[in-house]
Short mmCIF file of C-alpha atoms in Angstrom, two decimals:
data_model
loop_
_atom_site.label_atom_id
_atom_site.label_comp_id
_atom_site.label_asym_id
_atom_site.label_seq_id
_atom_site.Cartn_x
_atom_site.Cartn_y
_atom_site.Cartn_z
CA GLY A 1392 57.04 117.31 147.68
CA GLU A 1393 54.98 114.98 145.56
CA SER A 1394 55.14 111.27 146.25
CA VAL A 1395 56.99 109.29 143.61
CA GLY A 1396 55.21 106.09 144.55
CA LEU A 1397 51.55 106.76 143.79
CA HIS A 1398 51.10 104.04 141.17
CA LEU A 1399 53.86 101.63 142.09
CA PRO A 1400 53.55 98.09 143.47
CA THR A 1401 53.63 98.21 147.26
CA LEU A 1402 55.26 95.85 149.71
CA SER A 1403 53.79 96.16 153.21
CA VAL A 1404 55.77 94.75 156.14
CA GLN A 1405 55.68 94.89 159.91
CA GLU A 1406 58.42 96.74 161.73
CA GLY A 1407 61.18 94.30 162.63
CA ASP A 1408 60.43 91.87 159.80
CA ASN A 1409 62.76 91.26 156.89
CA SER A 1410 61.87 92.77 153.51
CA ILE A 1411 62.69 91.45 150.06
CA ILE A 1412 62.29 93.71 147.05
CA ASN A 1413 62.69 92.19 143.60
CA CYS A 1414 63.73 93.63 140.27
CA ALA A 1415 64.04 92.24 136.76
CA TYR A 1416 66.65 94.01 134.65
CA SER A 1417 66.52 94.37 130.92
CA ASN A 1418 69.96 94.25 129.34
CA SER A 1419 72.06 91.09 129.44
CA ALA A 1420 75.12 93.28 128.68
CA SER A 1421 74.66 95.24 131.92
CA ASP A 1422 77.46 94.51 134.34
CA TYR A 1423 76.92 96.90 137.22
CA PHE A 1424 73.78 97.23 139.32
CA ILE A 1425 72.66 99.64 142.01
CA TRP A 1426 69.79 99.89 144.46
CA TYR A 1427 68.48 103.35 145.27
CA LYS A 1428 66.04 104.54 147.93
CA GLN A 1429 63.84 107.54 147.19
CA GLU A 1430 61.83 109.31 149.85
CA SER A 1431 59.05 111.72 149.02
CA GLY A 1432 60.38 115.06 147.80
CA LYS A 1433 63.96 113.82 147.53
CA GLY A 1434 66.26 112.42 144.88
CA PRO A 1435 67.39 108.78 144.78
CA GLN A 1436 69.88 107.85 147.51
CA PHE A 1437 72.50 105.13 146.97
CA ILE A 1438 72.00 101.99 149.09
CA ILE A 1439 74.23 99.25 147.72
CA ASP A 1440 75.77 98.10 144.45
CA ILE A 1441 77.04 94.90 142.87
CA ARG A 1442 79.06 93.90 139.83
CA SER A 1443 78.09 91.11 137.47
CA ASN A 1444 81.02 88.94 138.58
CA MET A 1445 79.40 88.66 142.01
CA ASP A 1446 76.17 87.02 143.10
CA LYS A 1447 75.86 88.50 146.57
CA ARG A 1448 76.99 91.60 148.42
CA GLN A 1449 76.23 92.68 151.96
CA GLY A 1450 76.02 96.07 153.56
CA GLN A 1451 74.68 97.31 156.84
CA ARG A 1452 71.26 95.61 157.21
CA VAL A 1453 71.03 95.22 153.43
CA THR A 1454 72.00 92.43 151.05
CA VAL A 1455 71.81 92.44 147.26
CA LEU A 1456 71.52 89.18 145.32
CA LEU A 1457 72.16 88.92 141.60
CA ASN A 1458 70.98 86.09 139.35
CA LYS A 1459 72.35 86.71 135.86
CA THR A 1460 70.75 83.59 134.43
CA VAL A 1461 67.27 85.03 134.83
CA LYS A 1462 68.34 88.72 134.92
CA HIS A 1463 67.03 89.22 138.43
CA LEU A 1464 68.13 91.36 141.36
CA SER A 1465 66.82 91.41 144.88
CA LEU A 1466 67.32 93.70 147.84
CA GLN A 1467 66.94 92.24 151.31
CA ILE A 1468 66.49 94.57 154.26
CA ALA A 1469 66.92 93.02 157.68
CA ALA A 1470 64.88 94.17 160.69
CA THR A 1471 62.91 96.70 158.66
CA GLN A 1472 62.35 100.04 160.39
CA PRO A 1473 59.79 102.83 159.79
CA GLY A 1474 62.61 104.95 158.34
CA ASP A 1475 62.97 102.37 155.57
CA SER A 1476 59.58 103.39 154.15
CA ALA A 1477 60.30 104.77 150.68
CA VAL A 1478 60.30 103.83 147.00
CA TYR A 1479 63.14 101.50 146.00
CA PHE A 1480 64.58 101.40 142.49
CA CYS A 1481 67.08 99.06 140.93
CA ALA A 1482 69.31 100.51 138.20
CA GLU A 1483 71.60 98.84 135.67
CA LYS A 1484 74.57 100.14 133.75
CA ILE A 1485 77.10 98.90 131.24
CA THR A 1486 80.53 99.59 132.77
CA GLY A 1487 82.62 102.09 130.90
CA GLY A 1488 81.39 104.79 128.61
CA TYR A 1489 79.17 107.35 130.15
CA ASN A 1490 76.90 107.49 133.16
CA LYS A 1491 73.62 106.26 131.72
CA LEU A 1492 71.68 104.34 134.34
CA ILE A 1493 68.56 102.42 133.36
CA PHE A 1494 66.09 102.42 136.25
CA GLY A 1495 63.43 99.84 136.96
CA ALA A 1496 59.83 100.74 137.72
CA GLY A 1497 60.26 100.87 141.48
CA THR A 1498 58.59 99.31 144.51
CA ARG A 1499 57.07 101.20 147.40
CA LEU A 1500 57.96 99.77 150.82
CA ALA A 1501 55.46 100.57 153.59
CA VAL A 1502 56.56 99.66 157.12
CA HIS A 1503 53.84 99.37 159.74
CA PRO A 1504 54.48 99.56 163.51
CA ASP B 1003 79.77 119.47 152.58
CA ALA B 1004 76.90 120.53 150.34
CA GLY B 1005 75.35 117.88 148.16
CA VAL B 1006 74.02 118.37 144.65
CA THR B 1007 71.89 121.50 144.65
CA GLN B 1008 69.14 122.27 142.15
CA SER B 1009 67.05 125.35 141.54
CA PRO B 1010 64.26 126.15 141.53
CA THR B 1011 62.62 123.41 143.62
CA HIS B 1012 59.22 123.93 142.01
CA LEU B 1013 58.16 125.60 138.79
CA ILE B 1014 54.86 126.10 136.99
CA LYS B 1015 54.83 126.89 133.28
CA THR B 1016 52.27 126.88 130.49
CA ARG B 1017 52.40 124.97 127.23
CA GLY B 1018 54.74 126.47 124.65
CA GLN B 1019 56.92 128.27 127.17
CA HIS B 1020 60.61 127.72 127.75
CA VAL B 1021 62.24 126.64 131.02
CA THR B 1022 65.80 126.62 132.41
CA LEU B 1023 66.73 124.38 135.31
CA ARG B 1024 69.99 124.75 137.20
CA CYS B 1025 72.31 122.35 138.98
CA SER B 1026 75.44 122.71 141.08
CA PRO B 1027 77.42 119.49 141.52
CA ILE B 1028 79.21 118.36 144.63
CA SER B 1029 82.48 120.26 145.00
CA GLY B 1030 85.21 118.48 143.02
CA HIS B 1031 82.80 116.59 140.77
CA LYS B 1032 83.34 117.20 137.07
CA SER B 1033 80.44 115.25 135.61
CA VAL B 1034 76.77 116.18 135.68
CA SER B 1035 73.88 114.03 134.45
CA TRP B 1036 70.23 114.95 134.02
CA TYR B 1037 67.28 112.60 134.49
CA GLN B 1038 63.52 113.00 134.04
CA GLN B 1039 61.21 111.24 136.48
CA VAL B 1040 57.54 111.10 135.58
CA LEU B 1041 55.20 110.43 138.50
CA GLY B 1042 55.08 106.73 139.31
CA GLN B 1043 58.10 105.78 137.19
CA GLY B 1044 61.84 105.45 137.56
CA PRO B 1045 64.16 108.23 136.38
CA GLN B 1046 65.04 108.33 132.67
CA PHE B 1047 68.45 109.48 131.43
CA ILE B 1048 68.48 112.72 129.45
CA PHE B 1049 72.09 113.95 129.24
CA GLN B 1050 75.55 113.58 130.69
CA TYR B 1051 78.25 116.23 130.63
CA TYR B 1052 81.88 115.85 131.59
CA GLU B 1053 84.40 118.66 131.47
CA LYS B 1054 81.86 120.84 129.63
CA GLU B 1055 81.38 118.32 126.82
CA GLU B 1056 78.29 116.22 126.15
CA ARG B 1057 79.16 112.58 126.78
CA GLY B 1058 75.76 110.98 126.37
CA ARG B 1059 72.21 111.72 125.35
CA GLY B 1060 69.06 109.76 126.04
CA ASN B 1061 66.01 109.35 123.83
CA PHE B 1062 64.62 112.86 124.20
CA PRO B 1063 63.60 115.34 121.48
CA ASP B 1064 65.75 118.27 120.40
CA ARG B 1065 63.58 120.57 122.52
CA PHE B 1066 65.78 119.38 125.38
CA SER B 1067 69.28 120.83 125.57
CA ALA B 1068 71.89 121.30 128.25
CA ARG B 1069 75.28 122.78 128.88
CA GLN B 1070 77.99 122.69 131.51
CA PHE B 1071 79.92 125.73 132.65
CA PRO B 1072 83.63 126.09 133.55
CA ASN B 1073 82.73 125.78 137.27
CA TYR B 1074 81.01 122.43 136.39
CA SER B 1075 77.51 123.69 137.14
CA SER B 1076 74.92 122.87 134.53
CA GLU B 1077 71.69 124.06 132.97
CA LEU B 1078 68.92 122.01 131.39
CA ASN B 1079 66.77 123.88 128.90
CA VAL B 1080 63.43 122.74 127.55
CA ASN B 1081 61.73 124.65 124.72
CA ALA B 1082 58.12 124.59 123.56
CA LEU B 1083 56.90 122.87 126.72
CA LEU B 1084 54.28 120.14 126.43
CA LEU B 1085 51.94 118.83 129.11
CA GLY B 1086 53.93 115.59 129.04
CA ASP B 1087 57.07 117.42 130.15
CA SER B 1088 55.58 117.68 133.64
CA ALA B 1089 57.97 115.70 135.81
CA LEU B 1090 60.65 115.80 138.47
CA TYR B 1091 63.96 116.73 136.85
CA LEU B 1092 66.92 115.28 138.68
CA CYS B 1093 70.55 116.29 138.44
CA ALA B 1094 73.30 113.92 139.50
CA SER B 1095 77.04 114.41 139.81
CA SER B 1096 80.15 112.26 140.01
CA TYR B 1097 83.91 112.74 139.70
CA PHE B 1098 84.71 111.42 136.26
CA GLY B 1099 81.38 110.35 134.89
CA VAL B 1100 81.97 106.60 134.92
CA THR B 1101 79.73 105.20 137.64
CA ASP B 1102 81.13 102.05 139.16
CA PHE B 1103 82.24 100.67 142.53
CA ASN B 1104 84.81 103.43 142.82
CA GLU B 1105 82.62 106.27 141.66
CA LYS B 1106 79.08 106.71 142.91
CA LEU B 1107 76.43 108.91 141.34
CA PHE B 1108 74.88 111.42 143.77
CA PHE B 1109 71.46 112.91 143.06
CA GLY B 1110 69.95 116.25 144.00
CA SER B 1111 66.38 116.60 145.24
CA GLY B 1112 65.18 117.72 141.84
CA THR B 1113 63.05 120.44 140.29
CA GLN B 1114 59.35 119.66 140.11
CA LEU B 1115 58.08 121.09 136.81
CA SER B 1116 54.36 121.40 136.18
CA VAL B 1117 53.19 122.34 132.70
CA LEU B 1118 49.60 123.62 132.51
#
């Protein structure tokens, strides 16, 4: 399939290093945030989520940080592996109502051995 | 268990034609959403359906329409295709259509539409 990351900012890291991907969200009324991973030819895959009443949430090798003051999200990936190479999107949503997610522009993560 | 399935995977059309894209949600999911992803950008919300009713519509022209069937599968229709409609069209499903901690949105692999 076509790459979704042709014109996106790229973060290049060495295998085993930690990665930090940043995202600025747009709506101060958003209260639920999600990070997705998208590999070439596939749809977005859920990684981790966080609500606005939290500032940090940890998963397996991933951590999401939320700073509501400056409307900023970050995704930290520990011990980055080649399989982590993909495009990463943050998405925001206003809880309740319907399922409209607003996606950020995306960042391509390239992991080098 | 099968995930969200979409058909066809690739499609080539010419300007002015009509296209129908199909989506089958995960078994048990009653809500289907459609997103458009232009190359190099994040997905953009087009529609959401829940229990066969439209629950939300994004900022897309009336050339875009959709429907949901009694078995919860869905079709996205686009009339009078323009070159700018070339994109990856993603379908996503969830149980009740209210994405939150307790209800994740699951995406299919999409239909790549090329308009020549």
